[in-house]
mmCIF file of C-alpha atoms in Angstrom:
data_model
loop_
_atom_site.group_PDB
_atom_site.id
_atom_site.type_symbol
_atom_site.label_atom_id
_atom_site.label_comp_id
_atom_site.label_asym_id
_atom_site.label_seq_id
_atom_site.Cartn_x
_atom_site.Cartn_y
_atom_site.Cartn_z
ATOM 1 C CA MET A 1 -12.583 -13.916 53.456
ATOM 2 C CA VAL A 2 -9.750 -14.530 50.693
ATOM 3 C CA GLU A 3 -12.216 -15.341 48.002
ATOM 4 C CA ALA A 4 -14.178 -12.154 48.661
ATOM 5 C CA GLU A 5 -10.761 -10.113 48.453
ATOM 6 C CA HIS A 6 -9.934 -11.841 45.310
ATOM 7 C CA GLU A 7 -13.610 -11.040 43.797
ATOM 8 C CA LEU A 8 -13.192 -7.492 44.798
ATOM 9 C CA ALA A 9 -9.780 -7.242 43.060
ATOM 10 C CA LEU A 10 -11.098 -8.731 39.878
ATOM 11 C CA ILE A 11 -14.071 -6.323 39.736
ATOM 12 C CA ASP A 12 -11.383 -3.507 40.571
ATOM 13 C CA ARG A 13 -9.386 -4.625 37.501
ATOM 14 C CA VAL A 14 -12.114 -5.133 35.067
ATOM 15 C CA ILE A 15 -13.546 -1.372 35.960
ATOM 16 C CA GLY A 16 -9.646 -0.128 35.285
ATOM 17 C CA LEU A 17 -9.912 -2.010 32.246
ATOM 18 C CA GLU A 18 -13.322 -0.769 30.865
ATOM 19 C CA MET A 19 -11.918 2.783 31.709
ATOM 20 C CA GLN A 20 -8.919 2.050 29.471
ATOM 21 C CA VAL A 21 -10.855 0.886 26.972
ATOM 22 C CA GLU A 22 -12.870 3.794 26.683
ATOM 23 C CA GLU A 23 -10.025 6.082 26.762
ATOM 24 C CA LEU A 24 -8.539 3.955 23.712
ATOM 25 C CA ARG A 25 -11.759 4.537 21.785
ATOM 26 C CA ARG A 26 -11.891 8.351 22.455
ATOM 27 C CA LEU A 27 -8.357 8.816 21.195
ATOM 28 C CA ASP A 28 -8.899 6.573 18.256
ATOM 29 C CA ARG A 29 -11.753 8.496 16.851
ATOM 30 C CA LEU A 30 -10.277 11.329 14.551
ATOM 31 C CA ASP A 31 -12.247 14.390 13.121
ATOM 32 C CA PRO A 32 -13.298 14.059 9.445
ATOM 33 C CA ALA A 33 -10.676 16.204 7.901
ATOM 34 C CA SER A 34 -7.902 13.928 9.536
ATOM 35 C CA SER A 35 -9.920 10.868 8.953
ATOM 36 C CA LEU A 36 -9.890 11.694 5.089
ATOM 37 C CA ALA A 37 -6.338 12.784 4.927
ATOM 38 C CA GLN A 38 -5.249 9.510 6.453
ATOM 39 C CA ARG A 39 -7.314 7.504 3.831
ATOM 40 C CA GLU A 40 -5.907 9.546 1.187
ATOM 41 C CA SER A 41 -2.438 8.869 2.549
ATOM 42 C CA VAL A 42 -2.992 5.274 2.802
ATOM 43 C CA ALA A 43 -4.388 4.989 -0.780
ATOM 44 C CA ALA A 44 -1.267 7.146 -2.357
ATOM 45 C CA LEU A 45 0.896 4.351 -0.303
ATOM 46 C CA LYS A 46 -0.682 1.670 -1.950
ATOM 47 C CA GLU A 47 -0.245 3.250 -5.503
ATOM 48 C CA THR A 48 3.483 3.008 -5.050
ATOM 49 C CA PHE A 49 6.164 0.617 -6.762
ATOM 50 C CA THR A 50 7.322 -0.450 -3.358
ATOM 51 C CA TRP A 51 3.857 -1.547 -2.199
ATOM 52 C CA ARG A 52 2.969 -3.243 -5.229
ATOM 53 C CA ALA A 53 6.305 -5.423 -5.323
ATOM 54 C CA GLY A 54 6.039 -6.051 -1.563
ATOM 55 C CA ARG A 55 2.342 -7.546 -2.299
ATOM 56 C CA VAL A 56 3.607 -9.650 -5.265
ATOM 57 C CA ILE A 57 6.793 -10.828 -3.178
ATOM 58 C CA THR A 58 4.557 -12.061 0.007
ATOM 59 C CA LEU A 59 1.919 -13.590 -2.214
ATOM 60 C CA PRO A 60 2.984 -16.885 -1.726
ATOM 61 C CA ILE A 61 3.321 -16.453 1.980
ATOM 62 C CA ARG A 62 -0.203 -14.899 2.254
ATOM 63 C CA ALA A 63 -1.739 -17.606 -0.033
ATOM 64 C CA ALA A 64 -0.345 -20.380 2.420
ATOM 65 C CA ARG A 65 -2.032 -18.442 5.285
ATOM 66 C CA PHE A 66 -5.109 -18.358 3.592
ATOM 67 C CA ALA A 67 -5.114 -22.022 2.703
ATOM 68 C CA ARG A 68 -3.889 -23.004 6.231
ATOM 69 C CA ARG A 69 -6.898 -21.065 7.654
ATOM 70 C CA VAL A 70 -9.418 -22.596 5.259
ATOM 71 C CA ILE A 71 -8.078 -26.137 5.724
ATOM 72 C CA LEU A 72 -8.071 -25.895 9.801
ATOM 73 C CA ARG A 73 -11.462 -24.393 10.075
#
């Protein structure tokens, strides 16, 4: 009896999570104009001196993380 209730609770939880995922997917979809504007904004950001300097400064950390991933495979 307890196992059946637990199973029903899990099924209910899964259904709820599936609904949340679908809602998040709907919210994530942008219209083409917004999507293009967002991509242009990111491209402009990546061209700034601050972005490039940050990439140079964090290069050793990113290289170490990459090496760790390759070694631990």
